[in-house]
Amino acid sequence: MMADDVTLTSRDGSVEISGVLLGYDGQFYRVDTEYGVLTVDGSGVSCAGPACPNLISYTADITISGEAEIGATLMAALIEAFGMSENYAVTREESAGVGPVYAFYDNDNPVPAARFTIRQTTSAEGFADLLGEEADMVLSLREPTRAERLMARDAGLGDLDAVRQSRVIALDALVPIVNADNPVRRLGIETLARLYAGEIERWAELGGEEAPITLYLRDPDAGFGMAFARDVVLAQEREISDRVLTKASNIGVTGAVEEDPFGIGIASFSRPGLNEILTLTGDCAFEIAPSQQAIKAGDYPLSAPIYLYRPAIRLPQIGRDFMRYLRSPGAGWVIQRIGLVDQEIDEIPFSVQGTRLANAIAQAGQEVGLTELQRMVAAMDGMRRLSLTYRFKGGSTALDAPSRSNVALLADALEGGSFDGRRLKFVGFSDGQGAAALNNRLAARRAEAVRRAVIEAAETFDPDRVAIETEAFGEALPMACDDSDWGRRINRRVEVWVE
């Protein structure tokens, strides 16, 4: 018999299942048999074979693989806080070449109830570990590629794009930073792309001093460097210049800019160092500065969602408890303490929407007249905007990954009764390309698509408890300049308002 073979026999001996043990979560066996992969309730069978787990001193082992810097800070803090919230004694050890290992001990039992291992790798290596059954979860700064999704599906791990298999656990953002003595305070995203492609070499071209520009960036093959290269430079069909000086960490970038009066870097919003964060702008009058609220609401264009992916396989009970903990106020407090943006749903009063409304009036064209703006203001007056924004893959009503996570967030809130007795309005907006009437119809379809997705995800929600409506205002409330791809992407959205 192979070392990982088992035979499961029902209590009355009438059913016998043999195969390779793929996992045991403390309650259920997962066995690869000649009939395929089966999940069997452990309470109804006895186990024989060298791979059978020790039921008396069972330890739930959970491995999380992915972005090293985030694993060492955010994930480590969340695991430790979770263990303490569950009244475990928590110990930490370093596994050479892997990362920290947290052991949870219950009372005086010398055998840990659980072990959480954080493999400090990259997003790509995290997905590879998941596919190779060396990890139970992936900590990633990007969505899985089409190839990764197909391989996961073929391996029986489900659809990694599914709402219940992926979530955003926190938000950060990419911010351009300059030395505190640099007079430049605003840049367009297109200008950033040109800078890092090596097309702009002197600060005088940007309204600064007559001095050469030094470019700093994290490794463009991993982490936030990868996200910037993908979402800003490559998105505008450019390549990272060989003039860019790469650093191994965010601290490396911020430290270099602090010491270089003519340097510019791309850093994390949560850790900009002693530098100045630049405001993003465009050819029109719009300006978008990063803030906790702008990042959470999806208004800042260079947000960096931190994803946690898991396969469609039953986790041990403590793993399922950990996933629930990630949506708790306690986890939100840990995330805020680290300087990241949490996923708690905030309500933004209508009274603080003045800048957005002023921009709408300033940018209104011939097809968006005063009557439409008045209709929009009348519809939202007295309501509050939720810090959940839904956006779509290009030219479709298919939600992007952060928005799918937001579907689950709102569905959970509806199921939990957070909005009972209130009125929710899903409001669709579009970019300004094309005819206003057509844009309004597309915005209405997107609002309805989001409403339907949320209701379908809220499986135990009684629709009679909340009044739910949809509305659309097309291009009437732009968030960014419509003269660029990123600006149009920011403008195409569905917001949720509550009364």
Short mmCIF file of C-alpha atoms in Angstrom, two decimals, residues 6-496:
data_model
loop_
_atom_site.label_atom_id
_atom_site.label_comp_id
_atom_site.label_asym_id
_atom_site.label_seq_id
_atom_site.Cartn_x
_atom_site.Cartn_y
_atom_site.Cartn_z
CA VAL A 6 -6.46 4.96 2.86
CA THR A 7 -9.54 2.77 3.06
CA LEU A 8 -12.70 4.26 4.56
CA THR A 9 -15.29 1.77 5.81
CA SER A 10 -18.82 2.59 6.93
CA ARG A 11 -19.76 1.67 10.50
CA ASP A 12 -21.87 -1.31 9.37
CA GLY A 13 -19.21 -2.48 6.93
CA SER A 14 -21.51 -2.22 3.90
CA VAL A 15 -19.55 0.52 2.10
CA GLU A 16 -15.82 0.68 1.51
CA ILE A 17 -13.92 3.45 -0.29
CA SER A 18 -10.23 3.24 -1.14
CA GLY A 19 -7.95 5.83 -2.63
CA VAL A 20 -5.34 8.51 -2.05
CA LEU A 21 -6.02 10.80 0.91
CA LEU A 22 -5.94 14.39 -0.36
CA GLY A 23 -6.90 16.00 2.91
CA TYR A 24 -8.69 15.79 6.24
CA ASP A 25 -10.19 18.88 7.87
CA GLY A 26 -11.05 17.42 11.26
CA GLN A 27 -14.52 16.44 10.07
CA PHE A 28 -14.35 15.32 6.43
CA TYR A 29 -11.95 13.16 4.43
CA ARG A 30 -11.14 14.12 0.84
CA VAL A 31 -10.10 11.05 -1.15
CA ASP A 32 -9.07 10.60 -4.78
CA THR A 33 -10.78 7.34 -5.81
CA GLU A 34 -11.45 5.49 -9.04
CA TYR A 35 -14.81 7.32 -9.08
CA GLY A 36 -13.16 10.72 -8.78
CA VAL A 37 -12.51 12.95 -5.77
CA LEU A 38 -14.98 12.21 -2.97
CA THR A 39 -15.64 14.10 0.27
CA VAL A 40 -16.69 11.75 3.07
CA ASP A 41 -18.08 12.59 6.51
CA GLY A 42 -15.56 11.23 9.01
CA SER A 43 -18.20 10.60 11.67
CA GLY A 44 -19.69 7.76 9.64
CA VAL A 45 -16.55 5.82 8.69
CA SER A 46 -13.43 4.26 10.11
CA CYS A 47 -10.08 4.86 8.44
CA ALA A 48 -7.38 2.24 7.74
CA GLY A 49 -4.04 2.77 6.05
CA PRO A 50 -0.75 4.57 6.59
CA ALA A 51 -2.17 7.98 5.61
CA CYS A 52 -4.98 7.98 8.19
CA PRO A 53 -4.77 11.05 10.44
CA ASN A 54 -4.41 10.89 14.20
CA LEU A 55 -7.93 11.73 15.28
CA ILE A 56 -6.96 12.26 18.91
CA SER A 57 -4.19 14.80 18.32
CA TYR A 58 -5.30 16.30 15.00
CA THR A 59 -3.63 19.54 13.88
CA ALA A 60 -5.26 21.64 11.18
CA ASP A 61 -2.50 22.75 8.81
CA ILE A 62 -3.21 25.79 6.64
CA THR A 63 -0.66 27.26 4.24
CA ILE A 64 -1.01 30.71 2.69
CA SER A 65 1.35 31.50 -0.18
CA GLY A 66 1.90 34.77 -2.01
CA GLU A 67 3.21 38.32 -1.83
CA ALA A 68 6.12 38.29 0.63
CA GLU A 69 5.89 41.82 2.00
CA ILE A 70 2.12 41.63 2.53
CA GLY A 71 2.41 38.18 4.06
CA ALA A 72 5.05 39.40 6.52
CA THR A 73 2.95 42.38 7.63
CA LEU A 74 -0.79 42.16 7.00
CA MET A 75 -1.33 38.39 6.96
CA ALA A 76 0.96 37.79 9.93
CA ALA A 77 -0.91 40.40 11.98
CA LEU A 78 -4.33 39.01 10.99
CA ILE A 79 -3.41 35.43 11.89
CA GLU A 80 -1.99 36.42 15.27
CA ALA A 81 -5.01 38.61 16.08
CA PHE A 82 -7.40 35.86 15.01
CA GLY A 83 -5.70 33.31 17.25
CA MET A 84 -5.88 35.63 20.23
CA SER A 85 -9.55 36.43 19.53
CA GLU A 86 -10.26 32.68 19.69
CA ASN A 87 -8.44 32.38 23.03
CA TYR A 88 -5.55 30.30 21.70
CA ALA A 89 -2.00 30.59 22.92
CA VAL A 90 -0.14 31.67 19.78
CA THR A 91 3.52 30.99 19.05
CA ARG A 92 5.60 32.05 16.06
CA GLU A 93 8.63 30.39 14.52
CA GLU A 94 10.54 31.11 11.34
CA SER A 95 10.78 28.33 8.78
CA ALA A 96 14.02 28.78 6.83
CA GLY A 97 13.34 29.65 3.21
CA VAL A 98 9.58 29.68 3.75
CA GLY A 99 8.36 32.26 6.25
CA PRO A 100 6.66 32.47 9.63
CA VAL A 101 4.70 29.57 11.10
CA TYR A 102 2.05 30.31 13.71
CA ALA A 103 0.94 27.51 16.05
CA PHE A 104 -2.33 27.73 18.01
CA TYR A 105 -2.47 25.87 21.33
CA ASP A 106 -5.66 25.10 23.23
CA ASN A 107 -5.36 24.99 27.05
CA ASP A 108 -2.44 22.76 28.10
CA ASN A 109 -2.55 20.45 25.06
CA PRO A 110 1.05 20.06 23.81
CA VAL A 111 -0.25 19.32 20.31
CA PRO A 112 -1.25 22.49 18.43
CA ALA A 113 -4.86 22.74 17.33
CA ALA A 114 -3.72 24.52 14.16
CA ARG A 115 -0.67 25.69 12.25
CA PHE A 116 -0.74 28.62 9.84
CA THR A 117 2.26 28.77 7.52
CA ILE A 118 2.93 31.91 5.48
CA ARG A 119 5.01 31.10 2.40
CA GLN A 120 6.63 34.40 1.42
CA THR A 121 6.71 34.17 -2.37
CA THR A 122 5.02 36.19 -5.15
CA SER A 123 1.52 36.26 -6.63
CA ALA A 124 2.61 33.94 -9.45
CA GLU A 125 4.32 31.49 -7.10
CA GLY A 126 1.27 31.58 -4.82
CA PHE A 127 -1.01 30.39 -7.64
CA ALA A 128 1.58 27.75 -8.59
CA ASP A 129 1.61 26.52 -4.98
CA LEU A 130 -2.18 26.32 -4.98
CA LEU A 131 -2.21 24.31 -8.21
CA GLY A 132 0.56 22.07 -6.84
CA GLU A 133 -1.44 21.47 -3.63
CA GLU A 134 1.31 23.12 -1.57
CA ALA A 135 -0.96 25.96 -0.41
CA ASP A 136 -4.55 26.32 0.76
CA MET A 137 -4.86 30.04 -0.04
CA VAL A 138 -3.16 32.59 -2.28
CA LEU A 139 -2.29 36.12 -1.19
CA SER A 140 -2.13 38.10 -4.42
CA LEU A 141 -1.91 41.60 -5.86
CA ARG A 142 -3.51 40.47 -9.10
CA GLU A 143 -6.27 38.31 -10.48
CA PRO A 144 -5.40 34.81 -11.70
CA THR A 145 -4.52 34.60 -15.37
CA ARG A 146 -6.79 32.73 -17.75
CA ALA A 147 -4.28 29.86 -17.81
CA GLU A 148 -4.23 29.70 -13.99
CA ARG A 149 -8.03 29.69 -13.86
CA LEU A 150 -8.26 26.87 -16.41
CA MET A 151 -5.64 24.77 -14.62
CA ALA A 152 -7.43 25.29 -11.30
CA ARG A 153 -10.73 24.23 -12.82
CA ASP A 154 -9.18 21.15 -14.44
CA ALA A 155 -7.60 20.23 -11.10
CA GLY A 156 -10.99 20.26 -9.40
CA LEU A 157 -10.29 23.49 -7.50
CA GLY A 158 -13.31 25.34 -8.89
CA ASP A 159 -13.53 28.76 -10.53
CA LEU A 160 -11.12 31.15 -8.83
CA ASP A 161 -13.19 34.05 -10.14
CA ALA A 162 -16.28 32.89 -8.23
CA VAL A 163 -17.55 35.25 -5.53
CA ARG A 164 -17.12 32.66 -2.78
CA GLN A 165 -13.57 31.73 -3.81
CA SER A 166 -12.02 35.18 -3.93
CA ARG A 167 -12.20 38.26 -1.79
CA VAL A 168 -10.44 41.53 -1.27
CA ILE A 169 -9.19 41.50 2.31
CA ALA A 170 -7.74 45.02 2.29
CA LEU A 171 -6.93 47.90 -0.02
CA ASP A 172 -3.77 49.82 -0.65
CA ALA A 173 -2.92 52.16 -3.50
CA LEU A 174 -0.01 53.06 -5.75
CA VAL A 175 1.05 56.65 -5.22
CA PRO A 176 3.71 58.68 -7.03
CA ILE A 177 6.05 60.30 -4.49
CA VAL A 178 8.69 63.01 -4.77
CA ASN A 179 11.20 64.50 -2.38
CA ALA A 180 9.69 67.05 0.02
CA ASP A 181 11.79 69.83 -1.59
CA ASN A 182 10.48 69.12 -5.09
CA PRO A 183 7.96 71.81 -6.19
CA VAL A 184 6.01 69.45 -8.50
CA ARG A 185 2.76 68.37 -6.83
CA ARG A 186 0.56 67.10 -9.69
CA LEU A 187 0.99 64.63 -12.54
CA GLY A 188 -1.27 62.92 -15.03
CA ILE A 189 -1.30 59.13 -15.31
CA GLU A 190 -0.26 59.43 -18.95
CA THR A 191 2.69 61.55 -17.83
CA LEU A 192 3.64 58.88 -15.28
CA ALA A 193 3.66 56.28 -18.03
CA ARG A 194 5.85 58.46 -20.22
CA LEU A 195 8.22 59.12 -17.30
CA TYR A 196 8.75 55.43 -16.57
CA ALA A 197 9.05 54.67 -20.27
CA GLY A 198 11.98 57.09 -20.40
CA GLU A 199 10.25 59.65 -22.63
CA ILE A 200 10.58 62.53 -20.13
CA GLU A 201 14.02 63.04 -18.63
CA ARG A 202 14.09 66.48 -16.96
CA TRP A 203 11.94 68.10 -14.28
CA ALA A 204 11.71 71.33 -16.26
CA GLU A 205 9.39 69.54 -18.68
CA LEU A 206 6.97 69.11 -15.74
CA GLY A 207 7.21 72.58 -14.28
CA GLY A 208 10.09 71.76 -11.93
CA GLU A 209 13.77 72.61 -11.80
CA GLU A 210 16.24 72.23 -14.64
CA ALA A 211 17.54 68.88 -13.38
CA PRO A 212 17.51 65.24 -14.52
CA ILE A 213 14.76 62.95 -13.20
CA THR A 214 15.76 59.80 -11.31
CA LEU A 215 13.18 57.01 -11.47
CA TYR A 216 12.70 54.49 -8.65
CA LEU A 217 10.40 51.45 -8.64
CA ARG A 218 9.91 48.15 -6.91
CA ASP A 219 10.86 45.07 -8.95
CA PRO A 220 8.43 45.26 -11.93
CA ASP A 221 8.06 41.47 -11.91
CA ALA A 222 6.51 41.32 -8.43
CA GLY A 223 4.47 43.23 -5.85
CA PHE A 224 3.52 46.86 -6.33
CA GLY A 225 6.17 47.29 -9.02
CA MET A 226 4.38 44.65 -11.07
CA ALA A 227 1.00 46.34 -10.48
CA PHE A 228 2.34 49.72 -11.62
CA ALA A 229 4.06 48.32 -14.70
CA ARG A 230 0.88 46.45 -15.68
CA ASP A 231 -1.79 49.04 -14.86
CA VAL A 232 0.00 52.23 -15.90
CA VAL A 233 2.94 51.66 -18.25
CA LEU A 234 1.93 48.52 -20.16
CA ALA A 235 -1.71 49.65 -20.19
CA GLN A 236 -0.60 52.60 -22.32
CA GLU A 237 1.38 50.34 -24.64
CA ARG A 238 4.76 51.36 -23.28
CA GLU A 239 7.67 49.49 -21.71
CA ILE A 240 9.55 50.18 -18.48
CA SER A 241 12.75 52.10 -19.29
CA ASP A 242 16.12 50.57 -18.46
CA ARG A 243 16.86 53.88 -16.72
CA VAL A 244 14.55 52.90 -13.85
CA LEU A 245 16.40 52.01 -10.65
CA THR A 246 14.69 49.05 -9.00
CA LYS A 247 14.50 48.45 -5.27
CA ALA A 248 13.72 45.26 -3.38
CA SER A 249 11.06 46.79 -1.13
CA ASN A 250 8.72 49.72 -0.61
CA ILE A 251 11.10 51.03 2.06
CA GLY A 252 13.89 50.92 -0.52
CA VAL A 253 11.87 53.17 -2.85
CA THR A 254 10.76 55.66 -0.20
CA GLY A 255 14.24 55.87 1.30
CA ALA A 256 15.83 56.53 -2.07
CA VAL A 257 13.41 59.38 -2.85
CA GLU A 258 13.93 60.88 0.62
CA GLU A 259 17.64 61.16 -0.15
CA ASP A 260 17.30 62.24 -3.78
CA PRO A 261 15.89 65.77 -4.39
CA PHE A 262 15.36 64.90 -8.05
CA GLY A 263 13.90 61.44 -7.57
CA ILE A 264 10.39 60.11 -8.14
CA GLY A 265 9.10 56.78 -6.97
CA ILE A 266 5.98 54.64 -6.91
CA ALA A 267 5.18 53.71 -3.33
CA SER A 268 2.43 52.23 -1.22
CA PHE A 269 -0.19 54.69 0.05
CA SER A 270 0.15 53.11 3.48
CA ARG A 271 3.92 53.80 3.63
CA PRO A 272 5.05 56.85 1.60
CA GLY A 273 7.90 57.71 3.96
CA LEU A 274 8.76 61.38 4.48
CA ASN A 275 7.96 62.23 0.87
CA GLU A 276 5.19 64.20 -0.84
CA ILE A 277 2.39 62.26 -2.52
CA LEU A 278 1.45 63.68 -5.92
CA THR A 279 -2.15 64.35 -6.90
CA LEU A 280 -3.28 62.68 -10.12
CA THR A 281 -4.76 65.00 -12.71
CA GLY A 282 -5.52 65.29 -16.39
CA ASP A 283 -6.05 67.83 -19.16
CA CYS A 284 -9.46 68.76 -17.72
CA ALA A 285 -9.87 70.35 -14.29
CA PHE A 286 -10.30 67.08 -12.37
CA GLU A 287 -7.87 66.16 -9.63
CA ILE A 288 -7.86 62.92 -7.65
CA ALA A 289 -5.83 62.79 -4.46
CA PRO A 290 -5.45 59.48 -2.61
CA SER A 291 -7.26 59.24 0.71
CA GLN A 292 -8.74 56.45 2.81
CA GLN A 293 -12.23 57.37 1.61
CA ALA A 294 -11.28 57.76 -2.06
CA ILE A 295 -9.49 54.40 -2.06
CA LYS A 296 -12.27 52.55 -0.25
CA ALA A 297 -14.98 54.02 -2.48
CA GLY A 298 -13.02 53.13 -5.61
CA ASP A 299 -12.63 56.75 -6.70
CA TYR A 300 -8.82 56.74 -6.72
CA PRO A 301 -7.71 55.10 -10.00
CA LEU A 302 -4.53 53.37 -8.80
CA SER A 303 -5.98 51.36 -5.96
CA ALA A 304 -4.19 48.09 -5.23
CA PRO A 305 -6.60 45.45 -3.91
CA ILE A 306 -5.05 42.70 -1.80
CA TYR A 307 -6.77 39.47 -2.81
CA LEU A 308 -7.14 36.19 -0.99
CA TYR A 309 -8.01 33.23 -3.24
CA ARG A 310 -9.01 29.77 -2.10
CA PRO A 311 -10.08 26.63 -3.96
CA ALA A 312 -13.59 25.18 -3.86
CA ILE A 313 -12.45 22.68 -1.25
CA ARG A 314 -13.67 22.51 2.32
CA LEU A 315 -11.20 24.11 4.71
CA PRO A 316 -10.72 22.81 8.25
CA GLN A 317 -13.13 24.38 10.72
CA ILE A 318 -10.50 26.79 12.02
CA GLY A 319 -9.80 27.84 8.43
CA ARG A 320 -13.47 28.58 7.88
CA ASP A 321 -13.51 30.54 11.14
CA PHE A 322 -10.50 32.53 9.93
CA MET A 323 -12.27 33.41 6.67
CA ARG A 324 -15.25 34.71 8.67
CA TYR A 325 -12.91 36.65 10.95
CA LEU A 326 -11.49 38.51 7.93
CA ARG A 327 -14.89 40.22 7.55
CA SER A 328 -15.13 41.19 11.22
CA PRO A 329 -14.60 44.60 12.86
CA GLY A 330 -11.59 43.09 14.66
CA ALA A 331 -9.89 42.34 11.35
CA GLY A 332 -10.78 45.84 10.14
CA TRP A 333 -9.03 47.32 13.16
CA VAL A 334 -5.88 45.28 12.42
CA ILE A 335 -5.93 46.43 8.79
CA GLN A 336 -6.30 50.08 9.80
CA ARG A 337 -3.51 49.77 12.38
CA ILE A 338 -1.14 48.65 9.64
CA GLY A 339 -2.11 51.69 7.56
CA LEU A 340 -4.15 49.86 4.92
CA VAL A 341 -7.78 50.48 3.98
CA ASP A 342 -10.30 48.06 5.47
CA GLN A 343 -13.46 46.66 3.89
CA GLU A 344 -16.02 47.89 6.41
CA ILE A 345 -18.96 49.49 4.57
CA ASP A 346 -19.08 53.23 5.29
CA GLU A 347 -21.90 55.65 4.54
CA ILE A 348 -20.77 58.93 2.95
CA PRO A 349 -23.20 61.82 3.49
CA PHE A 350 -24.62 63.66 0.49
CA SER A 351 -23.35 66.89 2.06
CA VAL A 352 -19.70 65.96 1.35
CA GLN A 353 -20.32 65.35 -2.35
CA GLY A 354 -19.82 69.03 -3.22
CA THR A 355 -16.60 68.59 -5.18
CA ARG A 356 -18.08 65.81 -7.29
CA LEU A 357 -21.19 67.83 -8.03
CA ALA A 358 -19.13 70.91 -8.87
CA ASN A 359 -17.07 68.82 -11.30
CA ALA A 360 -20.26 67.50 -12.86
CA ILE A 361 -21.54 71.02 -13.46
CA ALA A 362 -18.17 72.21 -14.79
CA GLN A 363 -17.85 69.30 -17.22
CA ALA A 364 -21.48 69.12 -18.35
CA GLY A 365 -21.75 69.12 -22.11
CA GLN A 366 -24.56 69.84 -24.52
CA GLU A 367 -26.09 66.39 -23.95
CA VAL A 368 -26.21 66.70 -20.14
CA GLY A 369 -28.26 69.73 -19.36
CA LEU A 370 -29.31 71.45 -16.17
CA THR A 371 -32.56 69.46 -16.02
CA GLU A 372 -30.68 66.14 -15.84
CA LEU A 373 -28.31 67.47 -13.16
CA GLN A 374 -31.28 68.70 -11.14
CA ARG A 375 -32.93 65.29 -11.47
CA MET A 376 -29.77 63.61 -10.19
CA VAL A 377 -29.43 65.95 -7.21
CA ALA A 378 -33.10 65.52 -6.32
CA ALA A 379 -32.78 61.72 -6.45
CA MET A 380 -29.75 61.65 -4.12
CA ASP A 381 -30.64 64.47 -1.73
CA GLY A 382 -31.04 63.08 1.78
CA MET A 383 -29.32 59.80 0.89
CA ARG A 384 -25.85 58.48 1.76
CA ARG A 385 -23.43 56.88 -0.63
CA LEU A 386 -22.02 53.50 0.41
CA SER A 387 -18.24 53.01 0.13
CA LEU A 388 -18.82 50.28 -2.46
CA THR A 389 -18.33 50.98 -6.14
CA TYR A 390 -18.82 48.44 -8.90
CA ARG A 391 -16.87 48.55 -12.15
CA PHE A 392 -16.77 46.37 -15.21
CA LYS A 393 -14.47 44.64 -17.61
CA GLY A 394 -14.07 46.70 -20.78
CA GLY A 395 -17.21 47.05 -22.89
CA SER A 396 -19.35 44.62 -20.88
CA THR A 397 -21.58 44.15 -17.86
CA ALA A 398 -19.14 41.59 -16.38
CA LEU A 399 -17.82 42.80 -13.02
CA ASP A 400 -14.10 43.11 -12.36
CA ALA A 401 -12.48 41.27 -9.43
CA PRO A 402 -12.74 44.01 -6.75
CA SER A 403 -16.40 44.48 -7.67
CA ARG A 404 -17.12 40.76 -7.31
CA SER A 405 -15.69 40.98 -3.81
CA ASN A 406 -17.93 43.99 -3.16
CA VAL A 407 -20.91 41.89 -4.25
CA ALA A 408 -20.14 39.45 -1.43
CA LEU A 409 -19.65 42.30 1.06
CA LEU A 410 -23.04 43.84 0.33
CA ALA A 411 -24.74 40.43 0.18
CA ASP A 412 -23.37 39.58 3.64
CA ALA A 413 -24.61 42.92 4.97
CA LEU A 414 -28.09 42.32 3.56
CA GLU A 415 -28.20 38.81 5.02
CA GLY A 416 -27.09 40.20 8.39
CA GLY A 417 -29.90 42.77 8.46
CA SER A 418 -27.66 45.85 8.25
CA PHE A 419 -30.10 47.65 5.92
CA ASP A 420 -33.44 46.31 7.15
CA GLY A 421 -36.19 48.88 6.83
CA ARG A 422 -34.11 51.15 4.59
CA ARG A 423 -34.01 51.94 0.87
CA LEU A 424 -31.07 50.97 -1.35
CA LYS A 425 -30.58 52.49 -4.78
CA PHE A 426 -28.12 51.08 -7.34
CA VAL A 427 -27.12 54.02 -9.53
CA GLY A 428 -25.40 53.51 -12.89
CA PHE A 429 -22.99 55.94 -14.55
CA SER A 430 -21.11 55.85 -17.86
CA ASP A 431 -18.25 57.59 -19.59
CA GLY A 432 -18.96 60.37 -22.07
CA GLN A 433 -18.12 58.50 -25.27
CA GLY A 434 -21.06 58.20 -27.64
CA ALA A 435 -24.62 59.45 -27.45
CA ALA A 436 -25.95 60.41 -24.00
CA ALA A 437 -29.17 58.40 -24.43
CA LEU A 438 -27.24 55.25 -25.29
CA ASN A 439 -24.87 55.78 -22.36
CA ASN A 440 -27.83 56.16 -20.03
CA ARG A 441 -29.33 52.85 -21.20
CA LEU A 442 -25.99 51.08 -20.72
CA ALA A 443 -25.64 52.59 -17.24
CA ALA A 444 -29.15 51.34 -16.39
CA ARG A 445 -28.29 47.80 -17.56
CA ARG A 446 -25.15 47.82 -15.43
CA ALA A 447 -27.06 49.02 -12.37
CA GLU A 448 -29.53 46.18 -12.86
CA ALA A 449 -26.69 43.66 -13.35
CA VAL A 450 -25.14 44.66 -10.02
CA ARG A 451 -28.50 44.58 -8.22
CA ARG A 452 -29.17 41.09 -9.59
CA ALA A 453 -25.68 39.83 -8.65
CA VAL A 454 -26.03 41.07 -5.08
CA ILE A 455 -29.50 39.56 -4.61
CA GLU A 456 -28.34 36.21 -6.02
CA ALA A 457 -25.34 36.17 -3.67
CA ALA A 458 -27.50 37.02 -0.63
CA GLU A 459 -29.02 33.54 -0.50
CA THR A 460 -30.79 33.92 2.88
CA PHE A 461 -31.91 37.52 2.37
CA ASP A 462 -35.64 38.33 2.37
CA PRO A 463 -36.14 41.07 -0.28
CA ASP A 464 -39.20 42.36 1.59
CA ARG A 465 -36.90 43.64 4.35
CA VAL A 466 -35.25 46.30 2.16
CA ALA A 467 -36.62 48.49 -0.63
CA ILE A 468 -34.22 48.07 -3.56
CA GLU A 469 -34.28 50.26 -6.67
CA THR A 470 -32.11 51.03 -9.69
CA GLU A 471 -31.45 54.35 -11.36
CA ALA A 472 -29.12 55.67 -14.06
CA PHE A 473 -27.63 59.05 -14.89
CA GLY A 474 -25.26 58.08 -17.69
CA GLU A 475 -22.42 60.56 -18.09
CA ALA A 476 -23.86 63.15 -15.69
CA LEU A 477 -21.39 62.64 -12.80
CA PRO A 478 -17.86 61.99 -14.14
CA MET A 479 -15.11 61.12 -11.67
CA ALA A 480 -12.18 61.78 -14.00
CA CYS A 481 -11.27 63.29 -17.35
CA ASP A 482 -12.90 61.46 -20.24
CA ASP A 483 -9.87 62.01 -22.49
CA SER A 484 -8.00 58.88 -21.40
CA ASP A 485 -8.67 55.17 -21.06
CA TRP A 486 -8.17 55.22 -17.30
CA GLY A 487 -10.49 58.22 -16.91
CA ARG A 488 -13.25 56.52 -18.88
CA ARG A 489 -12.76 53.35 -16.84
CA ILE A 490 -13.17 55.28 -13.58
CA ASN A 491 -16.33 56.93 -14.91
CA ARG A 492 -18.02 53.64 -15.87
CA ARG A 493 -19.41 52.49 -12.53
CA VAL A 494 -22.38 51.65 -10.33
CA GLU A 495 -22.69 53.32 -6.95
CA VAL A 496 -25.00 52.30 -4.10
#
